[in-house]
Coordinates of C-alpha atoms in Angstrom, one line a residue:
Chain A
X20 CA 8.2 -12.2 5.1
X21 CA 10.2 -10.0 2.8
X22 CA 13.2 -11.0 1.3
X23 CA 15.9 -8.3 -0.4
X24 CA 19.1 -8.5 -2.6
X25 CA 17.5 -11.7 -3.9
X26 CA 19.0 -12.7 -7.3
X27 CA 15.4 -12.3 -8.3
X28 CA 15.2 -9.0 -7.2
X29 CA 18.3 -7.8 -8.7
X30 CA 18.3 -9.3 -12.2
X31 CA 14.3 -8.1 -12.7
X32 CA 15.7 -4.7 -11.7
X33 CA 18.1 -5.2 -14.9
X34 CA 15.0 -6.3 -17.0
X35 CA 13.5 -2.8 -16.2
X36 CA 16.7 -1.2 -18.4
X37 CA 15.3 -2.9 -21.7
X38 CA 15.0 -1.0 -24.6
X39 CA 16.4 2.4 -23.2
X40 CA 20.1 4.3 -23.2
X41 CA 21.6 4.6 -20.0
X42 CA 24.0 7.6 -20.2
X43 CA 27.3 8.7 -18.3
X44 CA 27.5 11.9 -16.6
X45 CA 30.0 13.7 -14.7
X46 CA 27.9 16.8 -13.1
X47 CA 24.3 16.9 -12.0
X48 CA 23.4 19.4 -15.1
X49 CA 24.4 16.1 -17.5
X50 CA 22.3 13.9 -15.5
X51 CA 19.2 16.1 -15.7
X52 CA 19.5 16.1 -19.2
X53 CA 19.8 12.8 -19.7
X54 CA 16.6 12.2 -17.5
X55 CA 15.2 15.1 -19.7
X56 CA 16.4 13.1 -23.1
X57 CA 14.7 9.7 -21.4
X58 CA 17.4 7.6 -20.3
X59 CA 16.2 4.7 -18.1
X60 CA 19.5 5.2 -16.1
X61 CA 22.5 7.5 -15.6
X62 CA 26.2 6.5 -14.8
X63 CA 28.0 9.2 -12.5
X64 CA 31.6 9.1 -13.7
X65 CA 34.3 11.7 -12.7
X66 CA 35.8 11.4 -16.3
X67 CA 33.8 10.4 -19.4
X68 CA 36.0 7.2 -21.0
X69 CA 37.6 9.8 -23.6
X70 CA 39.1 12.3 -21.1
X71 CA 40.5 8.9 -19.3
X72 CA 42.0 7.8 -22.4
X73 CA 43.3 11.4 -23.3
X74 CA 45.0 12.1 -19.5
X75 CA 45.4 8.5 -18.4
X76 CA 46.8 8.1 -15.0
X77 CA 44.5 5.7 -12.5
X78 CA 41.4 6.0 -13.2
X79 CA 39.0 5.7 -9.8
X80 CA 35.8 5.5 -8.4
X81 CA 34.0 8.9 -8.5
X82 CA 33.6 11.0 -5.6
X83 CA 30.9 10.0 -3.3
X84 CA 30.0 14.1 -3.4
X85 CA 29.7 14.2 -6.9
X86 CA 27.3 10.4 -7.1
X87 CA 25.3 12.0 -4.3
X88 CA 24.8 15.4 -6.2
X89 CA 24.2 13.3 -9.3
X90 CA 21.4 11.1 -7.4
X91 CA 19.9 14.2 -5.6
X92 CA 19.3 16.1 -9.2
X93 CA 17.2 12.8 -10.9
X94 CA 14.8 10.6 -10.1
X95 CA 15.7 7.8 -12.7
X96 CA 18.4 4.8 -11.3
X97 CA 21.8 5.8 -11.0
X98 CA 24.9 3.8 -11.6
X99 CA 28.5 4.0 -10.8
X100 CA 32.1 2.3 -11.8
X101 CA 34.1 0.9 -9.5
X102 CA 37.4 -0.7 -10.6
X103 CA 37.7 -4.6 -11.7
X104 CA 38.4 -6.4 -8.1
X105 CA 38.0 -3.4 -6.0
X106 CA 35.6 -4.5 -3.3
X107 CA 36.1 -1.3 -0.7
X108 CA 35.1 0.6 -3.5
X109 CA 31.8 -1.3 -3.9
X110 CA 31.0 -1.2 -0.1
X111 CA 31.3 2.4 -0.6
X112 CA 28.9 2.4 -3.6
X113 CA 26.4 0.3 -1.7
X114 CA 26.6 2.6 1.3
X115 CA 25.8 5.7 -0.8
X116 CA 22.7 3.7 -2.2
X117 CA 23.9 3.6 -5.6
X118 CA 21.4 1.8 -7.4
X119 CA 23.8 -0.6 -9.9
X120 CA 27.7 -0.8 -9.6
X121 CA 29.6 -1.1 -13.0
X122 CA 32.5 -3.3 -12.2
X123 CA 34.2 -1.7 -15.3
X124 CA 37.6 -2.0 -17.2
X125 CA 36.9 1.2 -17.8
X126 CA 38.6 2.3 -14.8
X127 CA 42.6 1.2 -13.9
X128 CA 42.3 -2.7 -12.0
X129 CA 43.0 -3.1 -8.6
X130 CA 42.8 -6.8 -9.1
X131 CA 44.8 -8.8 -11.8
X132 CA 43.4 -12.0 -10.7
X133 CA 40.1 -12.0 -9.0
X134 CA 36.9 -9.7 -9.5
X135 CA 34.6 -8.6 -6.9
X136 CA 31.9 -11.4 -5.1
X137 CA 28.7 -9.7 -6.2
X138 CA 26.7 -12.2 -4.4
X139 CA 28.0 -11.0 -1.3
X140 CA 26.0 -7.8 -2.1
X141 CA 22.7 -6.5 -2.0
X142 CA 23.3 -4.2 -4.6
X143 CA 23.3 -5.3 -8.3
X144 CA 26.0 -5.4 -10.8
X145 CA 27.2 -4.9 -15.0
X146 CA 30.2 -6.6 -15.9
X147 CA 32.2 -6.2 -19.5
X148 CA 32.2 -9.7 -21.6
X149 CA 33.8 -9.4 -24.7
X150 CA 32.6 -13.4 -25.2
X151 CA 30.2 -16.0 -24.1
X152 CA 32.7 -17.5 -21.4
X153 CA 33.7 -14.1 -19.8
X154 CA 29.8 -13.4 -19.5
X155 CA 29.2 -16.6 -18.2
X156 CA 32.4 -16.6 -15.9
X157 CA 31.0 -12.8 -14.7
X158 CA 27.4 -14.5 -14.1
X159 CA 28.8 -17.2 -12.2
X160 CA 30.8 -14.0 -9.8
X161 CA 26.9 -12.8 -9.4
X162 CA 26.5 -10.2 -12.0
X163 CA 22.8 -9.5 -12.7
X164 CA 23.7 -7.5 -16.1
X165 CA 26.0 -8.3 -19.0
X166 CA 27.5 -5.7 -21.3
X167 CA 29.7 -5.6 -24.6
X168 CA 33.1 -4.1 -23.8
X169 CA 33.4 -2.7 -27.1
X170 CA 36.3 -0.3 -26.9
X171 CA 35.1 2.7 -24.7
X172 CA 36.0 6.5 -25.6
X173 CA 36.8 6.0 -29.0
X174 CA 33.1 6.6 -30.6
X175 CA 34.1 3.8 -32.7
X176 CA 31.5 0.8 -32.5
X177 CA 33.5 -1.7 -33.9
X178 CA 34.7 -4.0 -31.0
X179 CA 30.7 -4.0 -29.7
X180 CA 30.0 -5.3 -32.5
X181 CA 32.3 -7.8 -32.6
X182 CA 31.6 -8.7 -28.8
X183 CA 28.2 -9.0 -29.6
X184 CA 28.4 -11.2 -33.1
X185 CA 30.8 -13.7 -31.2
X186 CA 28.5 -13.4 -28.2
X187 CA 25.5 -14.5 -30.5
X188 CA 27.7 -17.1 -32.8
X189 CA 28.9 -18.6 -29.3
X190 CA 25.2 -19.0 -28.2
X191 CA 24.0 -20.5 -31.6
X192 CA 26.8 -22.8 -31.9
X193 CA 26.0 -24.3 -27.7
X194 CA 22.4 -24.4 -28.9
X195 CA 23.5 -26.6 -31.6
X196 CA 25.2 -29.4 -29.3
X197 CA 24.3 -32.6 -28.2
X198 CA 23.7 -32.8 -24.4
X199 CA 26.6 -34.8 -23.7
X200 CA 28.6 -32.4 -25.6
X201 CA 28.3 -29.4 -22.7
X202 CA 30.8 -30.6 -20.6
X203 CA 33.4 -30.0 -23.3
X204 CA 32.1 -27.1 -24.7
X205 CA 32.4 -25.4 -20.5
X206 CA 35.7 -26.7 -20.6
X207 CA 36.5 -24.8 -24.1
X208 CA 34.3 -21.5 -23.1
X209 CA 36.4 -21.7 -19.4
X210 CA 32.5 -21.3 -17.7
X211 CA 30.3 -23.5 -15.6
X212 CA 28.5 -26.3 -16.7
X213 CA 25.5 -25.2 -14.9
X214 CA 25.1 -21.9 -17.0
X215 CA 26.5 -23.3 -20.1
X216 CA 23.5 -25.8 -19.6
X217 CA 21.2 -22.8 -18.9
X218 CA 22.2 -21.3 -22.5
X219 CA 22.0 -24.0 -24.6
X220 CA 18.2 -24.6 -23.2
X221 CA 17.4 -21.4 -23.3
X222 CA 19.4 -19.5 -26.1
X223 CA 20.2 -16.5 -24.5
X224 CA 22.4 -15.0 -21.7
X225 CA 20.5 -15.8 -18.4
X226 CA 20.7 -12.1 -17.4
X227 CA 20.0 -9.1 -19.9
X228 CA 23.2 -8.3 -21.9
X229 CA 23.5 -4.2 -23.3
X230 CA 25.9 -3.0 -25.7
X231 CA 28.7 -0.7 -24.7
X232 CA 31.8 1.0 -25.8
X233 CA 31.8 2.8 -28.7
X234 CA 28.3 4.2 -29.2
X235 CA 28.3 7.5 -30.8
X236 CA 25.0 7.9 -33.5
X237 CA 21.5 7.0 -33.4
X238 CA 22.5 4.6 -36.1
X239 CA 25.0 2.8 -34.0
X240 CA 22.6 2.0 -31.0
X241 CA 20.2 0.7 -33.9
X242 CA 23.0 -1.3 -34.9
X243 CA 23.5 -3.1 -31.8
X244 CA 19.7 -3.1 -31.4
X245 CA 19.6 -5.4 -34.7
X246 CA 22.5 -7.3 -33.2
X247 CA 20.5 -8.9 -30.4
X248 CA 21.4 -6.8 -27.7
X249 CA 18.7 -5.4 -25.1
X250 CA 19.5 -2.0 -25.1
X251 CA 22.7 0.6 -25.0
X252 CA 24.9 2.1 -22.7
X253 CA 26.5 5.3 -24.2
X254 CA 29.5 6.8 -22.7
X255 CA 31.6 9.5 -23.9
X256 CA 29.3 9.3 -27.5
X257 CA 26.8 12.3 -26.1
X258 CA 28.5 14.7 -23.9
X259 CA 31.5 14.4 -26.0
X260 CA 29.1 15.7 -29.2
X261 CA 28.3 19.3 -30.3
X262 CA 25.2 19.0 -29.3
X263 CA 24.6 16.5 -26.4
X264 CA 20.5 17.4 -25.9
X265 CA 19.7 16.5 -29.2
X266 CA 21.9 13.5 -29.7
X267 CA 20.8 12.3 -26.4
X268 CA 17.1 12.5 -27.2
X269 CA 17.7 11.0 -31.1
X270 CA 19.5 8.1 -29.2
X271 CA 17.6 7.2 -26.9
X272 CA 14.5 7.3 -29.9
X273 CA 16.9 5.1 -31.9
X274 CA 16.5 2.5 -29.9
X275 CA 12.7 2.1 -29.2
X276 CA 12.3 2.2 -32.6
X277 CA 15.5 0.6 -34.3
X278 CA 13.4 -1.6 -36.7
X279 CA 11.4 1.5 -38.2
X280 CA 13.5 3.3 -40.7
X281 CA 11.8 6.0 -41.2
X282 CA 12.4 7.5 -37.8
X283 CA 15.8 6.5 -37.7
X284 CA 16.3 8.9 -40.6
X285 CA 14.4 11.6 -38.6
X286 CA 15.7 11.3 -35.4
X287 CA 19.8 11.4 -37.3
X288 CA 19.2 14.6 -38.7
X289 CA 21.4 17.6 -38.0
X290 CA 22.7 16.3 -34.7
X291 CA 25.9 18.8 -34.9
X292 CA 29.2 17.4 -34.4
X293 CA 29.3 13.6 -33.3
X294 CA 32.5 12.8 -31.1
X295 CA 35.4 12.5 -33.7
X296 CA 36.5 9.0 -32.6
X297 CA 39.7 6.8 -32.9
X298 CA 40.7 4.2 -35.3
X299 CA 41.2 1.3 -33.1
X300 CA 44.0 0.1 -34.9
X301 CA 45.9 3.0 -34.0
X302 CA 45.5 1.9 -30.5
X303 CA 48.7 0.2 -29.0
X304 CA 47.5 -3.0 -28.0
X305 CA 48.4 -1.9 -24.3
X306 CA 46.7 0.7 -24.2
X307 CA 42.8 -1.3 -25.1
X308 CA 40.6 -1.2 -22.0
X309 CA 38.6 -4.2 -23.7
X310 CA 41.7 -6.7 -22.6
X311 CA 41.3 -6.2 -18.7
X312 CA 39.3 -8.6 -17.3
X313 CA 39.2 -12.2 -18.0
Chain B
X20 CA -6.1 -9.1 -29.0
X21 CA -3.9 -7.9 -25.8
X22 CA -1.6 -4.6 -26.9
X23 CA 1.9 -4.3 -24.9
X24 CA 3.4 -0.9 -24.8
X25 CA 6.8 -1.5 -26.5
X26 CA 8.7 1.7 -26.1
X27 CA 10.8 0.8 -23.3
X28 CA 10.8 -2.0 -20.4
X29 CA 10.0 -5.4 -20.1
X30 CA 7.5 -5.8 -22.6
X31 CA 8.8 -9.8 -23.8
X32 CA 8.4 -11.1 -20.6
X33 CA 4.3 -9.8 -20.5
X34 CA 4.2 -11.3 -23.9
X35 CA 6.4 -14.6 -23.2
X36 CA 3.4 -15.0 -20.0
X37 CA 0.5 -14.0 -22.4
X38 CA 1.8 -16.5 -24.7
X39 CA 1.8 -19.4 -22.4
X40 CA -1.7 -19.0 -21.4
X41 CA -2.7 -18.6 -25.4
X42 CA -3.7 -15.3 -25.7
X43 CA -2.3 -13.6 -28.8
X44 CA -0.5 -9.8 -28.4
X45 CA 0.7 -7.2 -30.7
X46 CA 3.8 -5.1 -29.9
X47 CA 2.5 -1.2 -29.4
X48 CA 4.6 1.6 -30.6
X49 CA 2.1 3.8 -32.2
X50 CA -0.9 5.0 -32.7
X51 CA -2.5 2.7 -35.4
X52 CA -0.6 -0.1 -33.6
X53 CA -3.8 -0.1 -31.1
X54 CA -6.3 -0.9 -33.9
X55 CA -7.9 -4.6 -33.0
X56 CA -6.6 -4.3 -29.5
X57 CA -9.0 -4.7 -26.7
X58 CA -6.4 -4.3 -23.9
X59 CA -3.3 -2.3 -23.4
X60 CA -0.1 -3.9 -21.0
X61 CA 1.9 -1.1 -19.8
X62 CA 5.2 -2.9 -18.6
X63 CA 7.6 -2.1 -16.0
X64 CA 10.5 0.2 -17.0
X65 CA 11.6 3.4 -16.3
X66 CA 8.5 5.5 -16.1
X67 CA 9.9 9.0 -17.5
X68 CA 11.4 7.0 -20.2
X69 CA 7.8 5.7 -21.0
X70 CA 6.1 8.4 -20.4
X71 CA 8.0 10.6 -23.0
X72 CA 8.2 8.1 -25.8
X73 CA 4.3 7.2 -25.5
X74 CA 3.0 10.4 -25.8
X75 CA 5.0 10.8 -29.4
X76 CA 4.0 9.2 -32.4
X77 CA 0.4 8.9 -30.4
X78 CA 0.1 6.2 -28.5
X79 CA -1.0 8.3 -25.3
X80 CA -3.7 10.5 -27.2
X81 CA -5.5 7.4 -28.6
X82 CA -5.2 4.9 -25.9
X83 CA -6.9 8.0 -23.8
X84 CA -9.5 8.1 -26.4
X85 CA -10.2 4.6 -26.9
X86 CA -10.4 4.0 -23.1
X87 CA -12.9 6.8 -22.5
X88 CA -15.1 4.9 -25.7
X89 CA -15.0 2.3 -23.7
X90 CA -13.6 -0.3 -26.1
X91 CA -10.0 -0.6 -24.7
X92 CA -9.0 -2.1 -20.5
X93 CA -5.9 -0.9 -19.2
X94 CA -3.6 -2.6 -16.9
X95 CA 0.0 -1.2 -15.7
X96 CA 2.4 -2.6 -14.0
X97 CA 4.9 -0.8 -11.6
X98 CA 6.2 1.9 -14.2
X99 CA 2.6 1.3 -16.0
X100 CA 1.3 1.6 -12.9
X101 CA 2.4 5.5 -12.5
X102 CA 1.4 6.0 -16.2
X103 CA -2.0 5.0 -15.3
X104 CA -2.4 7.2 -12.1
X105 CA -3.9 10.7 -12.3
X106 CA -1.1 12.4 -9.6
X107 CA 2.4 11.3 -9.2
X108 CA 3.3 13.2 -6.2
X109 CA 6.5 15.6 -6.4
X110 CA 6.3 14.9 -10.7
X111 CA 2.8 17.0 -11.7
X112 CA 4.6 17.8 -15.3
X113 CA 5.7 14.0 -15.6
X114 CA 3.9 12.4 -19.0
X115 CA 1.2 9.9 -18.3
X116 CA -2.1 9.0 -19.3
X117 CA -3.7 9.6 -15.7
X118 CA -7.0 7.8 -16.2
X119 CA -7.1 6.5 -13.1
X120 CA -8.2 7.6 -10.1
X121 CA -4.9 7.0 -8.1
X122 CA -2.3 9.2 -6.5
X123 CA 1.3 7.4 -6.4
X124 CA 4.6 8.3 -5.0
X125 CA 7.5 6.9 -6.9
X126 CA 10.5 4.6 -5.8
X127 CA 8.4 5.4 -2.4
X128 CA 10.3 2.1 -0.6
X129 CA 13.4 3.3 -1.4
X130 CA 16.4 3.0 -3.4
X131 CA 17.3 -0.5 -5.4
X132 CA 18.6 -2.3 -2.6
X133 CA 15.3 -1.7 -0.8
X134 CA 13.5 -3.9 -3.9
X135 CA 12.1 -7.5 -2.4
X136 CA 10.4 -10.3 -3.2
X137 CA 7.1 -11.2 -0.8
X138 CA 3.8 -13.5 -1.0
X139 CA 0.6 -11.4 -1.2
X140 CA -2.9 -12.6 -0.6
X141 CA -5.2 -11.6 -3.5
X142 CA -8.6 -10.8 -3.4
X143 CA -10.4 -14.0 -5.4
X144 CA -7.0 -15.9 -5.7
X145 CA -7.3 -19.3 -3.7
X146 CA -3.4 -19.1 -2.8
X147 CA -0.8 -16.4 -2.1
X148 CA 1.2 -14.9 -5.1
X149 CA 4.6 -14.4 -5.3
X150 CA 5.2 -10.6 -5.9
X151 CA 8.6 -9.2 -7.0
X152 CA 8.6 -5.5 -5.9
X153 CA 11.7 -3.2 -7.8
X154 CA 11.9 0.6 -6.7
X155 CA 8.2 0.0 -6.8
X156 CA 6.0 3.0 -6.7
X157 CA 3.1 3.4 -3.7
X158 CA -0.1 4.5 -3.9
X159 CA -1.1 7.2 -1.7
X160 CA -4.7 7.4 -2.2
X161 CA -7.4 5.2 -3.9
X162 CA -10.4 7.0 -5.5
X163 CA -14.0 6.2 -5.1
X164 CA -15.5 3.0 -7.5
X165 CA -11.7 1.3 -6.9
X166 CA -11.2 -1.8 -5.7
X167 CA -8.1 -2.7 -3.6
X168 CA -7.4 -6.4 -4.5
X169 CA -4.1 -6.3 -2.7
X170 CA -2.7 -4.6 0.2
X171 CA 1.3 -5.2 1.8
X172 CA 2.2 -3.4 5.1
X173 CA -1.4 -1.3 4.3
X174 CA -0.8 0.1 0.9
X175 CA -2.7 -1.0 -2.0
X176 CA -0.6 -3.2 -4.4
X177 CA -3.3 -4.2 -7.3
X178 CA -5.9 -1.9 -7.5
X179 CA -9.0 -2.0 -9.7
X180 CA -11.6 -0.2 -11.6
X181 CA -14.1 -0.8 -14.6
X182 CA -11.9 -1.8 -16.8
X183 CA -8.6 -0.8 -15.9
X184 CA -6.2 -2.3 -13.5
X185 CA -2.7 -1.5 -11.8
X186 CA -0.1 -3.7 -10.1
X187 CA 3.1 -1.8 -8.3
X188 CA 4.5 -5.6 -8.8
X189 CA 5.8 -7.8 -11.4
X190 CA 3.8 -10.9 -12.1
X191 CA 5.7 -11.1 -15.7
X192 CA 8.8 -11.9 -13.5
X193 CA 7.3 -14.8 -12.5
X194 CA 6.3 -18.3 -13.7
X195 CA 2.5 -17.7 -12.4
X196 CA 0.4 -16.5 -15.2
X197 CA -2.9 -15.9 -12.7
X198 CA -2.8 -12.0 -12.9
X199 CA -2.4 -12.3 -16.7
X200 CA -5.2 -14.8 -16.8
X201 CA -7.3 -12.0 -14.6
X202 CA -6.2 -9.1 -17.3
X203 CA -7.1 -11.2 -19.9
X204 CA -10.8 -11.8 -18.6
X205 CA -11.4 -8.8 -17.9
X206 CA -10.1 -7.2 -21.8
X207 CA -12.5 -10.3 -23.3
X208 CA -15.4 -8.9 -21.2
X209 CA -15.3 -5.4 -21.9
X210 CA -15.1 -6.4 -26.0
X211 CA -18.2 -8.6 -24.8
X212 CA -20.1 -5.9 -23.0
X213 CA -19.1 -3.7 -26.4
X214 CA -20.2 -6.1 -28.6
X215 CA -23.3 -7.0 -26.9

């Protein structure tokens, strides 16, 4: 008897992802040199997050040619976005044999309302939390991986920290309740009691939780490494860069070892030109990916 | 001492299992990180990933050295498991430490949503154990002096020699510390036969 698509099955695959960098990449040649750098994981994207921000227009699902010419040229997991809501999409994703589906507000929403069932797949899923309640409300849809939101394509790390401080504070302070207390504090994070319970036994998400959104330096992915989080998802931060090779591979270092300073400082050297990044407070509030979703 | 490889995977969760069955571990990231360590965990994770981070900074040249001393056991699981193996087929230039007799082809079930969960009959365990297989790798071939401890649908699953041991599954996944127990023995009794 062998059992597949098993919650088990899918949030141990997420548990795999720890400590590593799992890169975008729109063409093949990106995705071998992320495998080359030592990503755990690639996500095949049409647009990085910066070009979608530059062009706008709806951003999509990539094209099934260009995921499978992505998973043909690796051997390490590949990902893929589909929009917030958009189950077709995900059928298609599963189909291809995609090995995680970002359900990312990344991309343009094709649902104001409701996000995709994951449990009705065999394939796992990330979803964006910027707090403990959306996590909890995205866990409770069947996601087997939490990210930050942070604010993608700007190279500014900012909101991920901040999603991941609150995250943390929001953990601490459930951890610090009285049983009796949960109910009120599910009703107040708008999540199930069930998980709420889960986290305040436990204290910590009941699924591995990355940053995202906004990682551009070896230093940043430290950062977030130091903030709790498992390991980093880096979007437009490397191919966006003057020299995507070697920022890759320092990143991806930055993270094994984010508590040893001295190879921090090696692996940051003379990296060539980082993204240049956006000052979120010049962003018009409509225009912040990290307020889709709910 | 039991030493977990900490450069990328699921290192906590060998440690968190270690931990509830009392035997104390040390985080491995380099070289002098091995000093005092009488076994090595290799955890699942991405096995390029590990591959290329263990062979910097050392790890990889001394836990080769201390293994063919004879004063360190070696047990990987899934990734760790193609670390361990002396051919990964289709990869020949893929970093490992390939001290094992073994020949493994990786993510040989499949894709991701090919990854399940089944019970396994181990050799010398009185009840089945529940085995969590993720883009797990096969082995191919089993060199001479190994002993298959495990078998699903005729491949070996836990495979053992001397004093090293792989699993293509995850018993850190689980709440049954019986593998761990078995890695730990077999650490203390290589020390012991050091020692003595």
């Amino acid at each position: 008897m062998e059992e597949k698509g098993t919650l088990k099955v899918k949030t141990g695959f997420a548990e795999m992802f720890k400590g590593g960098v799992i890169m975008d990449v729109t063409t093949a040649e990106q995705a071998e040199i992320a495998e080359e750098a030592g990503a755990v994981a690639v996500m095949a994207l049409e647009r990085v997050p910066a070009d979608i921000r530059a062009q706008g227009g709806v951003a999509r699902m990539a094209d099934p040619k260009k995921i499978k010419e992505i998973m043909a040229a690796v051997s390490i997991p590949v990902m893929a976005k589909v929009r917030i809501g958009h189950l077709a999409e995900a059928m298609i994703l599963e189909a291809l044999g995609v090995d995680f589906i970002d359900e990312s507000e990344v991309l343009t929403p094709a649902d104001e309302e409701h996000h995709i069932d994951k449990w009705a797949f065999k394939v796992p899923f990330v979803n964006g939390a910027r707090d403990l309640g959306e996590a909890l409300r995205r866990i409770a849809e069947g996601a087997a991986m939490i990210r930050t939101k942070g604010e993608a394509g700007t190279g500014n790390v900012v909101e991920a920290v901040r999603h991941a401080r609150r995250m943390w504070k929001q953990i601490r302070w459930l951890q610090s309740l009285r049983k009796d207390e949960l109910p009120a504090a599910a009703k107040e994070l708008q999540a199930p009691l069930e998980l709420v319970q889960w986290v305040h036994q436990h204290g910590k998400l009941p699924v591995v939780n990355f940053a995202a959104g906004g990682v551009a330096t070896p230093a940043d992915a430290a950062l977030m490494m130091h903030l709790g989080m498992e390991g980093v998802f880096v979007g437009s931060g490397i191919f966006k860069s003057g020299d995507p090779r070697k920022r890759a591979r320092a990143i991806v270092r930055a993270v094994t070892h984010y508590d040893d300073p001295e190879v921090l400082a090696e692996v940051s050297e003379d990296l060539g030109e980082p993204m240049v990044g956006i000052n979120i407070d010049l962003i018009p509030e409509e225009e912040r990916l990290a307020k889709r979703g709910w | 001492m039991i030493g977990i490889l900490a450069v990328q995977g699921d290192f906590r969760e060998h440690e968190q299992m270690f931990r509830k069955i009392g035997v104390p571990t040390r985080r491995v990231r380099r070289a002098a990180d091995l000093v005092g360590v009488t076994g090595l965990v290799i955890p699942g994770g991405e096995s390029t990933t590990i591959g290329k981070l263990a062979r910097e900074y050392g790890v990889e040249e001394e836990a080769r050295r201390r293994y063919q001393e004879g004063t360190l056991a070696l047990w990987g699981t899934c990734a760790g498991a193609i670390w361990l193996a002396r051919e990964i087929e289709g990869y020949p230039d893929q970093p490992r430490l390939g001290v094992l007799d073994l020949s493994v082809a990786r993510n040989a079930y499949g894709r991701q949503v090919e990854s399940f969960e089944t019970d396994l009959e181990i050799e010398g365990f009185d009840r089945p154990f529940h085995a969590i297989f993720i883009r797990a790798p096969v082995i191919t071939r089993v060199g001479k002096g190994l002993r298959m401890l495990a078998t699903y649908r005729g491949d070996p699953v836990f495979v053992r020699g001397e004093r090293a041991m792989v699993t293509t599954f995850h018993p850190e996944l689980t709440d049954d510390p019986r593998v761990h127990e078995y890695f730990a023995r077999l650490a203390e009794e290589e020390v012991r036969a050091k020692a003595g």
